[in-house]
Coordinates of C-alpha atoms and ligand atoms in Angstrom, one line a residue:
M1 CA 38.2 98.0 252.0
C2 CA 40.3 98.1 255.1
G3 CA 44.0 98.3 255.2
I4 CA 46.4 96.0 257.1
I5 CA 50.1 96.2 257.8
G6 CA 52.6 94.4 259.9
I7 CA 56.5 94.9 260.1
A8 CA 59.2 93.0 262.2
S9 CA 62.3 94.9 261.9
K10 CA 65.8 95.4 263.4
E11 CA 64.4 98.8 264.3
N12 CA 61.3 100.5 266.1
V13 CA 58.5 99.9 264.1
S14 CA 56.0 102.5 265.4
S15 CA 56.4 105.2 263.1
N16 CA 56.8 103.1 260.1
I17 CA 53.4 101.5 261.1
I18 CA 51.8 105.0 261.2
N19 CA 53.5 106.0 257.9
A20 CA 52.2 102.8 256.1
L21 CA 48.8 103.5 257.4
R22 CA 48.7 106.9 256.2
K23 CA 49.3 105.4 252.8
L24 CA 46.4 102.8 253.3
E25 CA 44.1 105.4 254.7
Y26 CA 42.5 105.7 251.0
R27 CA 41.2 102.0 251.5
G28 CA 39.0 103.2 254.5
Y29 CA 39.2 105.7 257.5
D30 CA 36.4 105.1 259.7
S31 CA 38.7 104.0 262.7
A32 CA 42.5 103.0 262.9
G33 CA 44.6 101.1 265.3
I34 CA 48.0 99.8 266.3
A35 CA 49.5 96.9 268.3
I36 CA 53.1 96.6 269.3
N37 CA 54.8 93.6 270.5
T38 CA 57.2 94.2 273.5
A39 CA 59.3 91.7 275.6
K40 CA 56.6 91.6 278.1
K41 CA 52.9 92.2 276.4
I42 CA 51.3 93.5 273.5
N43 CA 50.5 97.5 273.8
Q44 CA 47.5 98.4 271.6
R45 CA 45.7 101.7 271.1
K46 CA 42.6 101.8 268.7
V47 CA 40.5 104.7 267.9
K48 CA 37.2 105.8 266.0
G49 CA 37.8 108.2 262.9
K50 CA 40.9 108.9 261.0
L51 CA 44.6 108.2 261.5
D52 CA 45.1 111.5 262.9
N53 CA 43.0 110.7 265.9
L54 CA 45.3 107.6 266.7
I55 CA 48.5 109.7 266.3
Y56 CA 46.9 112.3 268.6
A57 CA 46.1 109.3 271.1
L58 CA 49.5 107.9 270.8
Q59 CA 51.1 111.3 271.7
K60 CA 50.3 110.6 275.4
D61 CA 51.7 107.5 275.5
Q62 CA 53.8 106.2 272.6
F63 CA 54.9 103.0 272.7
D64 CA 57.6 101.3 271.0
G65 CA 58.7 97.9 269.9
N66 CA 60.4 96.0 266.9
T67 CA 57.4 94.1 265.9
G68 CA 53.8 95.3 265.4
I69 CA 50.5 95.6 263.3
G70 CA 48.0 98.4 262.2
H71 CA 44.7 98.8 260.6
T72 CA 42.6 101.3 258.9
R73 CA 39.1 100.5 258.7
W74 CA 36.0 100.7 256.4
A75 CA 33.3 99.5 258.5
T76 CA 31.5 96.6 257.3
H77 CA 30.1 94.5 260.5
G78 CA 30.0 96.8 263.2
E79 CA 29.6 100.7 263.2
P80 CA 32.8 102.9 263.5
S81 CA 33.7 102.9 267.0
D82 CA 36.8 102.3 269.5
K83 CA 35.7 99.0 270.4
N84 CA 35.1 98.0 266.7
A85 CA 38.2 99.3 265.6
H86 CA 41.2 97.0 264.8
P87 CA 43.3 95.4 266.2
H88 CA 41.1 92.8 268.1
S89 CA 43.4 91.3 271.0
S90 CA 43.2 89.0 274.0
T91 CA 45.9 88.7 276.4
S92 CA 47.7 86.3 273.9
V93 CA 47.0 87.4 270.4
S94 CA 46.3 90.5 268.5
L95 CA 45.3 90.8 264.8
V96 CA 44.0 93.1 262.2
H97 CA 41.9 91.7 259.4
N98 CA 40.7 93.0 255.9
G99 CA 37.6 91.1 254.5
I100 CA 34.6 89.5 255.6
I101 CA 34.3 86.4 257.5
E102 CA 30.9 85.1 256.2
N103 CA 30.3 82.2 258.8
A104 CA 31.4 84.6 261.9
A105 CA 27.6 84.3 263.4
E106 CA 27.8 80.6 263.4
L107 CA 31.5 80.4 264.8
K108 CA 30.6 82.8 267.5
K109 CA 28.0 80.1 268.7
S110 CA 30.7 77.1 268.4
E111 CA 31.9 75.3 271.5
E112 CA 35.5 76.8 270.9
V113 CA 34.6 80.2 271.7
K114 CA 31.7 79.8 274.4
D115 CA 34.1 81.1 277.1
Y116 CA 35.3 84.0 275.0
H117 CA 34.2 87.6 275.8
F118 CA 33.5 89.5 272.8
E119 CA 34.2 92.9 273.3
S120 CA 33.3 94.3 269.6
D121 CA 30.2 93.8 267.1
T122 CA 32.8 92.8 264.3
D123 CA 32.9 89.4 262.5
S124 CA 36.6 89.8 262.8
E125 CA 37.0 89.3 266.6
V126 CA 35.8 85.6 266.1
I127 CA 39.4 84.9 264.6
T128 CA 41.0 86.4 267.8
A129 CA 38.4 84.2 270.0
L130 CA 39.4 81.0 267.8
L131 CA 43.3 81.7 268.0
T132 CA 43.0 82.2 271.7
F133 CA 41.3 78.9 272.3
Y134 CA 43.7 76.9 270.0
L135 CA 46.5 78.3 272.1
K136 CA 45.0 77.3 275.1
E137 CA 44.6 73.8 273.8
G138 CA 48.3 73.8 273.4
L139 CA 48.9 74.0 269.6
S140 CA 51.8 75.8 268.3
H141 CA 51.3 79.5 266.7
L142 CA 51.5 78.1 263.3
E143 CA 49.1 75.3 264.1
S144 CA 46.6 77.5 266.0
V145 CA 46.9 79.9 262.6
Q146 CA 46.4 76.8 260.3
K147 CA 43.3 75.4 262.3
T148 CA 41.8 78.7 262.6
I149 CA 41.6 79.7 259.1
S150 CA 40.5 76.3 258.2
S151 CA 37.1 77.2 259.8
L152 CA 36.8 80.4 258.1
E153 CA 34.5 81.3 255.2
G154 CA 34.7 84.3 253.3
S155 CA 37.4 86.6 252.6
Y156 CA 40.6 87.6 254.8
A157 CA 44.0 89.1 254.8
L158 CA 45.3 89.0 258.2
A159 CA 48.4 90.1 260.3
I160 CA 48.6 88.2 263.6
I161 CA 51.1 88.7 266.5
F162 CA 51.3 86.5 269.7
S163 CA 52.5 88.0 272.9
D164 CA 54.7 85.3 273.9
S165 CA 56.7 85.6 270.6
E166 CA 57.9 88.9 270.4
D167 CA 59.4 89.2 267.1
T168 CA 57.4 86.9 264.7
I169 CA 54.4 88.1 262.7
Y170 CA 51.8 85.4 260.9
G171 CA 49.8 86.2 257.9
A172 CA 47.0 84.6 256.2
K173 CA 45.4 85.4 252.8
N174 CA 42.0 84.4 251.0
G175 CA 40.3 86.7 248.8
S176 CA 41.5 90.0 250.0
P177 CA 45.0 91.2 248.8
L178 CA 48.3 90.6 250.8
V179 CA 51.7 91.7 249.8
A180 CA 54.9 90.3 251.7
G181 CA 57.8 92.7 251.7
T182 CA 61.7 93.1 252.6
N183 CA 64.4 95.6 252.5
G184 CA 67.4 94.0 254.5
V185 CA 66.4 96.0 257.7
G186 CA 63.3 93.9 258.3
N187 CA 60.3 92.2 257.0
S188 CA 56.5 93.2 256.3
I189 CA 53.1 92.4 254.9
G190 CA 50.4 94.8 254.1
S191 CA 47.1 95.3 251.9
D192 CA 49.1 96.7 248.9
S193 CA 52.6 97.4 247.7
I194 CA 51.9 101.1 248.5
A195 CA 51.8 100.6 252.1
L196 CA 55.1 98.7 252.0
S197 CA 57.0 101.4 249.7
S198 CA 59.0 102.9 252.5
V199 CA 60.0 99.5 254.5
A200 CA 60.5 97.2 251.2
N201 CA 62.5 97.3 248.2
K202 CA 61.3 93.8 247.1
V203 CA 57.7 92.5 247.4
C204 CA 55.9 89.2 246.8
Y205 CA 51.9 88.9 245.9
L206 CA 50.5 86.1 248.0
E207 CA 48.0 83.8 247.1
D208 CA 45.0 82.4 248.3
G209 CA 45.4 80.0 251.2
D210 CA 49.1 81.0 251.9
I211 CA 50.2 81.4 255.3
T212 CA 53.2 83.5 256.1
V213 CA 55.6 83.6 258.9
L214 CA 57.9 86.5 259.4
N215 CA 60.6 88.1 261.5
K216 CA 63.1 90.6 261.2
E217 CA 65.5 87.9 259.4
S218 CA 62.9 85.9 257.4
I219 CA 59.8 85.3 255.5
E220 CA 58.6 81.8 255.1
I221 CA 55.4 81.2 253.0
Y222 CA 53.2 78.0 253.3
N223 CA 50.2 77.0 250.8
L224 CA 47.1 75.5 251.9
E225 CA 48.5 72.1 252.2
G226 CA 51.2 73.6 254.6
E227 CA 54.0 73.0 252.3
R228 CA 56.7 75.6 251.8
A229 CA 55.5 77.9 248.9
N230 CA 58.1 79.4 246.3
R231 CA 56.7 82.7 245.5
E232 CA 58.5 85.3 243.3
F233 CA 59.8 88.6 245.0
V234 CA 59.8 91.3 242.6
E235 CA 61.0 95.1 242.8
I236 CA 58.5 97.0 244.5
G237 CA 58.3 99.5 241.4
I238 CA 56.7 102.3 243.7
N239 CA 58.7 105.4 244.4
E240 CA 57.6 107.9 247.6
S241 CA 57.0 110.6 244.9
E242 CA 54.0 108.5 243.4
V243 CA 52.5 107.9 246.8
S244 CA 52.8 111.8 248.1
K245 CA 50.8 115.1 247.2
G246 CA 53.8 116.9 246.1
P247 CA 52.8 120.6 245.5
Y248 CA 49.0 119.7 245.4
K249 CA 46.6 120.3 247.9
H250 CA 44.9 117.0 247.6
F251 CA 45.6 113.7 245.8
M252 CA 42.7 114.5 243.5
E253 CA 44.3 117.6 242.4
K254 CA 47.4 115.8 241.5
E255 CA 45.7 113.0 239.9
I256 CA 43.8 115.5 237.7
H257 CA 47.2 117.0 236.6
E258 CA 48.4 113.5 235.9
H259 CA 45.6 113.1 233.2
P260 CA 48.4 113.9 230.3
H261 CA 51.0 111.7 231.8
A262 CA 48.8 108.7 232.4
V263 CA 46.9 108.9 229.2
G264 CA 50.5 109.4 227.2
E265 CA 52.0 106.4 229.2
T266 CA 49.0 104.2 228.5
F267 CA 48.9 104.9 225.2
R268 CA 52.6 104.5 224.4
Q269 CA 52.2 100.6 225.1
F270 CA 50.3 100.4 222.1
I271 CA 52.0 102.6 219.5
D272 CA 54.1 100.9 216.8
Y273 CA 56.5 103.9 216.2
D274 CA 58.0 102.2 213.0
K275 CA 54.6 101.4 211.4
G276 CA 52.8 104.6 213.2
T277 CA 49.9 102.5 213.9
I278 CA 48.2 101.4 217.0
T279 CA 48.7 97.7 218.0
I280 CA 48.2 95.5 220.8
S281 CA 51.1 93.0 220.8
N282 CA 51.6 92.0 224.3
I283 CA 48.4 89.5 224.5
N284 CA 48.1 86.2 222.8
L285 CA 44.4 86.7 221.7
N286 CA 42.6 85.4 218.8
F287 CA 41.0 88.7 217.9
D288 CA 39.2 88.2 214.7
K289 CA 37.3 85.0 216.3
I290 CA 35.6 87.4 218.9
S291 CA 31.9 87.5 218.2
K292 CA 30.8 89.7 221.1
I293 CA 32.3 91.8 223.8
Y294 CA 31.0 92.2 227.4
L295 CA 32.3 95.0 229.4
I296 CA 32.1 94.6 233.1
A297 CA 33.0 96.7 235.7
C298 CA 31.7 99.2 238.8
G299 CA 31.3 103.0 239.3
T300 CA 33.6 105.0 237.3
A301 CA 35.3 101.8 235.5
Y302 CA 31.8 101.1 234.4
Y303 CA 31.2 104.4 232.6
S304 CA 34.6 104.0 231.1
C305 CA 32.9 100.6 229.6
L306 CA 29.7 102.6 228.5
V307 CA 32.2 104.8 226.3
G308 CA 34.2 101.7 225.4
K309 CA 31.0 100.3 223.8
Y310 CA 30.8 103.5 221.4
Y311 CA 34.5 102.7 220.5
F312 CA 34.1 98.9 219.8
E313 CA 30.8 99.1 217.8
Q314 CA 32.0 102.2 215.9
Y315 CA 35.5 100.9 214.9
A316 CA 35.3 97.0 215.2
R317 CA 31.6 96.7 214.5
T318 CA 31.6 94.2 217.3
P319 CA 28.5 93.9 219.2
V320 CA 29.1 95.1 223.1
E321 CA 27.2 94.4 226.1
C322 CA 27.9 96.5 229.3
D323 CA 27.0 95.5 232.7
M324 CA 27.5 96.7 236.1
A325 CA 29.5 93.7 238.0
S326 CA 27.1 93.6 240.9
E327 CA 23.9 93.0 238.6
F328 CA 26.1 90.8 236.1
R329 CA 27.2 88.1 238.4
Y330 CA 23.5 87.5 239.6
R331 CA 21.4 87.7 236.7
D332 CA 22.9 84.3 235.1
P333 CA 23.7 85.9 232.0
V334 CA 23.5 84.0 228.3
I335 CA 27.1 84.7 227.3
D336 CA 27.9 83.9 223.7
P337 CA 30.9 81.1 223.9
N338 CA 33.1 83.2 221.7
A339 CA 32.8 86.1 223.4
L340 CA 35.4 88.0 225.2
C341 CA 34.6 89.4 228.7
I342 CA 36.7 92.4 229.4
F343 CA 36.7 93.5 233.3
V344 CA 37.8 97.1 234.1
S345 CA 39.2 98.1 237.6
Q346 CA 41.6 100.5 238.8
S347 CA 42.2 98.6 241.9
G348 CA 42.0 95.2 240.5
E349 CA 40.6 94.1 243.9
T350 CA 36.7 95.2 243.8
A351 CA 34.9 92.4 245.0
D352 CA 32.0 92.4 242.5
T353 CA 33.9 92.6 239.5
K354 CA 36.3 89.9 240.7
A355 CA 33.3 87.5 241.3
A356 CA 31.7 88.5 237.8
L357 CA 35.3 87.4 236.4
D358 CA 35.0 84.0 238.4
Y359 CA 31.8 83.6 237.0
C360 CA 33.2 84.0 233.3
R361 CA 36.1 81.8 234.0
K362 CA 33.6 79.1 235.2
Q363 CA 31.8 79.4 232.2
K364 CA 35.3 78.8 230.1
I365 CA 34.8 82.2 228.5
Q366 CA 37.9 84.2 227.7
T367 CA 38.6 87.1 229.9
L368 CA 40.6 90.0 229.7
S369 CA 41.3 92.8 232.4
I370 CA 42.1 96.3 232.4
V371 CA 43.7 97.1 235.6
N372 CA 45.7 99.6 237.3
V373 CA 47.3 98.1 240.0
K374 CA 50.0 95.5 239.3
N375 CA 49.6 91.9 240.2
S376 CA 46.0 92.7 241.9
S377 CA 43.5 89.8 242.1
I378 CA 41.9 90.6 238.9
A379 CA 45.1 91.2 236.8
R380 CA 46.4 87.8 238.0
D381 CA 43.0 85.7 237.5
S382 CA 42.1 86.6 234.2
D383 CA 43.4 85.1 230.9
H384 CA 44.9 88.6 229.5
C385 CA 45.8 91.6 231.4
I386 CA 46.3 95.0 230.1
Y387 CA 47.5 97.7 232.6
T388 CA 46.8 101.3 232.6
K389 CA 49.8 103.3 233.3
A390 CA 48.2 105.9 235.4
G391 CA 50.6 105.2 238.2
A392 CA 49.0 104.8 242.0
E393 CA 45.7 106.6 242.3
I394 CA 45.1 107.5 246.0
G395 CA 42.2 109.8 245.7
V396 CA 38.9 108.0 246.4
A397 CA 37.4 109.7 243.2
S398 CA 39.0 107.9 240.4
T399 CA 40.2 110.4 237.9
K400 CA 43.5 109.5 235.7
A401 CA 42.5 106.0 236.0
F402 CA 39.2 106.8 234.0
T403 CA 41.3 108.4 231.1
A404 CA 44.0 105.9 231.3
Q405 CA 40.7 103.1 231.0
L406 CA 39.3 105.0 227.9
S407 CA 42.8 105.1 226.4
V408 CA 43.2 101.3 226.7
L409 CA 39.7 100.5 225.3
L410 CA 40.1 103.1 222.5
S411 CA 43.4 101.3 221.6
L412 CA 41.9 97.8 221.8
S413 CA 39.1 99.0 219.7
I414 CA 41.3 100.3 216.9
H415 CA 43.3 97.0 217.2
L416 CA 40.3 94.5 217.0
A417 CA 39.0 96.9 214.0
S418 CA 42.2 96.4 212.3
E419 CA 42.3 92.7 212.8
K420 CA 38.8 92.6 211.5
K421 CA 39.7 94.6 208.4
F422 CA 37.1 97.4 209.3
V423 CA 39.8 100.0 209.9
S424 CA 42.6 100.1 207.1
V425 CA 46.2 100.5 207.9
E426 CA 45.9 104.3 206.6
E427 CA 43.2 104.9 209.0
N428 CA 45.0 103.0 211.6
I429 CA 47.8 105.5 211.1
K430 CA 45.4 108.5 211.3
L431 CA 44.0 107.5 214.4
C432 CA 47.4 107.0 215.9
K433 CA 48.4 110.5 215.0
E434 CA 45.1 111.9 216.6
I435 CA 45.9 109.7 219.8
M436 CA 49.5 111.3 219.9
Q437 CA 47.8 114.7 220.5
A438 CA 46.2 113.5 223.8
P439 CA 48.6 114.6 226.1
L440 CA 49.0 118.0 225.0
L441 CA 45.1 118.6 224.6
L442 CA 44.8 117.4 228.2
E443 CA 47.4 119.9 229.3
Q444 CA 45.4 122.7 227.6
A445 CA 42.2 121.7 229.0
I446 CA 43.6 121.5 232.6
E447 CA 44.8 125.1 231.9
R448 CA 41.3 126.0 230.9
S449 CA 39.7 124.3 233.7
Y450 CA 41.0 126.7 236.3
S451 CA 38.5 128.9 235.4
L452 CA 35.7 126.5 236.9
K453 CA 36.8 127.5 240.3
D454 CA 34.4 130.7 240.0
T455 CA 31.5 128.0 238.4
A456 CA 31.9 125.8 241.5
K457 CA 31.5 128.8 243.6
A458 CA 28.2 129.4 242.2
I459 CA 26.7 126.1 242.6
I460 CA 27.6 125.1 245.9
N461 CA 24.2 125.7 247.2
A462 CA 22.4 124.0 244.6
K463 CA 19.9 121.5 245.6
G464 CA 21.1 119.4 242.8
V465 CA 22.9 119.2 239.6
M466 CA 21.8 117.7 236.1
Y467 CA 24.4 116.4 233.7
L468 CA 23.4 115.8 230.2
G469 CA 25.1 114.4 226.8
R470 CA 24.5 112.4 223.7
G471 CA 26.7 109.8 222.4
T472 CA 30.1 109.3 224.4
A473 CA 29.2 112.6 226.3
F474 CA 26.3 110.3 227.9
P475 CA 28.6 108.3 230.0
L476 CA 30.5 111.4 230.5
A477 CA 27.5 112.8 231.9
L478 CA 27.1 109.7 234.2
E479 CA 30.8 110.0 235.4
G480 CA 30.5 113.9 236.0
A481 CA 27.5 113.5 238.1
L482 CA 29.3 110.5 240.1
K483 CA 32.5 112.7 240.6
F484 CA 30.2 115.4 241.8
K485 CA 27.9 113.9 244.2
E486 CA 30.6 111.4 245.7
I487 CA 32.7 114.4 247.2
S488 CA 30.6 117.3 247.0
Y489 CA 27.9 115.4 248.9
I490 CA 25.1 117.4 246.7
H491 CA 22.7 114.9 244.5
A492 CA 23.6 115.1 240.9
E493 CA 22.4 112.9 238.1
G494 CA 23.7 111.9 234.7
Y495 CA 21.2 111.7 231.7
P496 CA 21.0 111.1 228.1
A497 CA 20.1 114.6 226.7
G498 CA 17.7 113.1 224.4
E499 CA 15.5 111.3 227.4
M500 CA 14.7 114.8 229.4
K501 CA 11.3 115.3 227.6
H502 CA 10.4 111.7 228.7
G503 CA 10.3 112.8 232.6
P504 CA 13.3 114.3 234.0
L505 CA 12.5 117.8 232.5
A506 CA 10.2 117.7 235.4
L507 CA 13.0 118.4 237.7
I508 CA 14.0 121.6 236.0
E509 CA 13.3 124.7 238.3
K510 CA 14.7 128.1 237.9
D511 CA 18.3 128.2 238.5
L512 CA 18.9 124.4 238.9
P513 CA 22.5 124.1 237.3
V514 CA 22.5 121.7 234.1
V515 CA 26.1 120.9 233.1
C516 CA 25.7 120.0 229.2
I517 CA 28.6 118.2 227.4
V518 CA 28.2 119.3 224.0
P519 CA 31.3 118.5 221.5
P520 CA 30.7 119.5 218.1
G521 CA 29.5 116.8 215.5
P522 CA 26.2 115.1 214.4
L523 CA 24.7 115.3 217.6
F524 CA 25.3 119.1 218.5
H525 CA 22.1 120.6 217.2
K526 CA 20.0 118.0 218.7
T527 CA 21.5 118.7 222.2
I528 CA 21.2 122.2 221.5
S529 CA 17.7 121.8 221.2
N530 CA 17.5 119.8 224.5
I531 CA 19.3 122.9 226.2
Q532 CA 16.8 125.1 224.8
E533 CA 14.0 122.9 226.6
V534 CA 16.0 123.4 229.7
I535 CA 16.4 127.2 229.2
A536 CA 12.8 127.4 228.6
R537 CA 11.9 126.3 232.1
G538 CA 14.5 128.2 234.1
G539 CA 17.5 125.8 234.2
K540 CA 20.9 127.2 234.6
I541 CA 23.2 125.8 231.6
L542 CA 26.8 125.4 231.8
M543 CA 27.6 124.3 228.5
I544 CA 31.1 122.4 228.0
T545 CA 31.9 122.6 224.3
D546 CA 34.7 123.5 222.0
D547 CA 36.6 126.7 220.6
E548 CA 34.8 126.6 217.4
T549 CA 30.9 126.4 218.4
L550 CA 29.3 129.2 217.1
E551 CA 28.4 132.1 219.6
S552 CA 24.8 132.1 218.3
N553 CA 24.2 128.6 219.9
S554 CA 25.1 130.1 223.5
E555 CA 22.2 132.5 223.9
N556 CA 20.6 132.5 227.3
I557 CA 23.2 130.1 228.4
W558 CA 24.5 130.8 231.7
E559 CA 28.2 129.8 231.0
V560 CA 30.2 128.5 228.0
F561 CA 33.2 126.4 228.9
R562 CA 35.4 126.1 225.9
L563 CA 37.9 123.1 225.3
P564 CA 40.2 123.1 222.3
K565 CA 39.0 121.4 219.2
C566 CA 40.1 118.0 219.4
P567 CA 39.8 114.8 217.1
K568 CA 36.5 112.9 217.5
S569 CA 38.5 109.7 218.7
I570 CA 40.1 111.2 221.8
E571 CA 37.1 113.6 222.7
A572 CA 35.7 111.7 225.7
I573 CA 39.2 111.6 227.2
V574 CA 39.8 115.5 226.8
Y575 CA 36.0 116.3 227.9
S576 CA 36.7 114.3 231.2
V577 CA 39.0 117.1 232.4
P578 CA 36.5 119.7 233.2
I579 CA 33.9 117.2 234.7
H580 CA 36.4 116.2 237.0
M581 CA 37.6 119.8 237.7
L582 CA 34.3 121.1 238.7
A583 CA 33.6 118.4 241.1
Y584 CA 37.0 119.1 242.7
Y585 CA 36.4 122.6 243.0
T586 CA 32.9 122.2 244.3
A587 CA 34.1 120.1 247.0
V588 CA 37.0 122.0 247.9
E589 CA 34.8 125.1 248.2
L590 CA 32.4 123.2 250.4
G591 CA 35.3 122.2 252.7
N592 CA 34.8 118.5 252.0
D593 CA 37.5 115.9 252.5
V594 CA 37.8 115.5 248.9
D595 CA 40.3 112.4 249.0
Q596 CA 38.4 110.6 251.8
P597 CA 34.8 111.5 251.2
R598 CA 32.4 110.2 253.8
N599 CA 31.1 106.8 253.7
L600 CA 33.4 105.9 250.9
A601 CA 36.7 103.9 250.3
K602 CA 39.1 103.6 247.4
S603 CA 38.8 99.9 246.9
V604 CA 35.6 98.1 247.7
T605 CA 36.7 94.6 248.2
V606 CA 33.4 93.5 250.0
E607 CA 30.2 92.9 248.3
Ligands
AGP1 C1 35.0 106.4 241.4 O1 35.2 107.8 241.6 C2 34.7 105.7 242.8 N1 35.6 105.8 243.7 C3 34.1 104.2 242.6 O2 32.9 104.2 241.6 C4 35.0 103.2 241.9 O3 35.3 103.7 240.4 C5 34.6 101.9 241.9 O4 34.4 101.6 243.3 C6 35.4 100.7 241.0 O5 36.7 100.7 241.6 P1 37.8 99.9 240.5 O6 37.8 100.6 239.5 O7 39.0 99.9 241.7 O8 37.3 98.4 240.5

């Protein structure tokens, strides 16, 4: 939910901290701040609003030093404001925090902080107050950190500097991600490896309970018991081009154009080029014993699960239950002991999805995660993990991760079907050939979607937009509506086309835009009937279909957007492109902040 960075270096760290915050902004952008430790004191600047506001503020009095911390915030406790921005500092200590301290209110009433003058409304400031108290009690820096975090309940990733220790940074992790990095010039800690991509070439993913002590020369890591912990450092695996916009105006535009690469690289993991089949070989799972599948996620990832349900039931004849993680974890679900619970998450840090995973682990149910960020919490804590190969996704509105998730779910369902003998080797080979067409068809879909720029111009003043579909086009309708509303701020709703007459048809009025996703196939004519019901009431239909749909089906339709004919198996993947592109163009036309839409953040690591 927030982004934190700490750097201890042989060189001045100010610009590297700002650079890291730029890469962390996708995690939250309500306020930003920096604190630099110099020989005499800690200099700090923090402002409401985006990072650019902080950069502007620093132009007036830039301060330099070789040790510092930074923060970009998505507000939870305390509104976005200068005083609630991080770092939170006293004369002796300064810290930045990502997470939620659930017992902050009780701690603020404790004896230890009764003399502390709180300046903010945040939960995080109570950590500063406790550290300040323990320092005054004569504890060492490390003892103060250990004592303080032992009283915290909830989630935290912390970077802490003490004014009387010019070159050292302390880090602590529980429930929120924290990565340590090194590059020979200095050492660093941050919320993810993307933030460290220009100050580290090796990284290590800290574990819950870890405390790290770092300066420009060394990084020490201690576990919950205070013993030195050996954590593996791995190549950072992120290059600068992955986290820059390149020739594109927005990350979202870039990431839509990366659909072909993301899908191709994701599928490539499962193609057995010798046999020409789809095979999941990198997980040791007894597939034919799986009695039922639960697909659990949030937001766009949940919509990929709804498409996945069709895949597993159609190909593998395995019953599937889809759940929004925030509902699943509280409904005390009855889970079949031979079930496989699959958790889908781009970031691998979504709090509700992680909590649902923890629930299933406690029930001793087999868990598998489908995640885009390597070594993220959900990836690490599930029994099995399959990575989407979408590359870093920075835009808050998820695009290439969605089609990459569909690619894993399709491959998994084909593999499961083959294991259960519902799909023969010949059928698997045929499906594999279809899958190999996906990147090219996605390129063609992108090319054709440029025409939607004009369509977007015609709907920017709509009071709302309806998205309709049947079969796998229904979850696509939900995804299209989410994409549209989260970056255009215009209400949009996805609905099963067959459900309109049971109520939502009342919403249809003259010129209300209705996006109908109508691939060819057995549901085509049924959906055309639904379209005519909408037209009869004045709705303005944008029909998304393919080259071969007969013209006669498009009378009275405002616009027909045609995709290249594509195999049924990869249809949902290909039809994702126009719904993503329409949302993108609408938001651009409206002048909205496409990559950092209001009120949102990329990774929702709080409940
Ligand atoms: C998608 O465009 C949204 N930004 C949001 O719904 C997102 O999909 C959701 O928060 C889940 O995130 P995750 O995939 O990282 O778990």
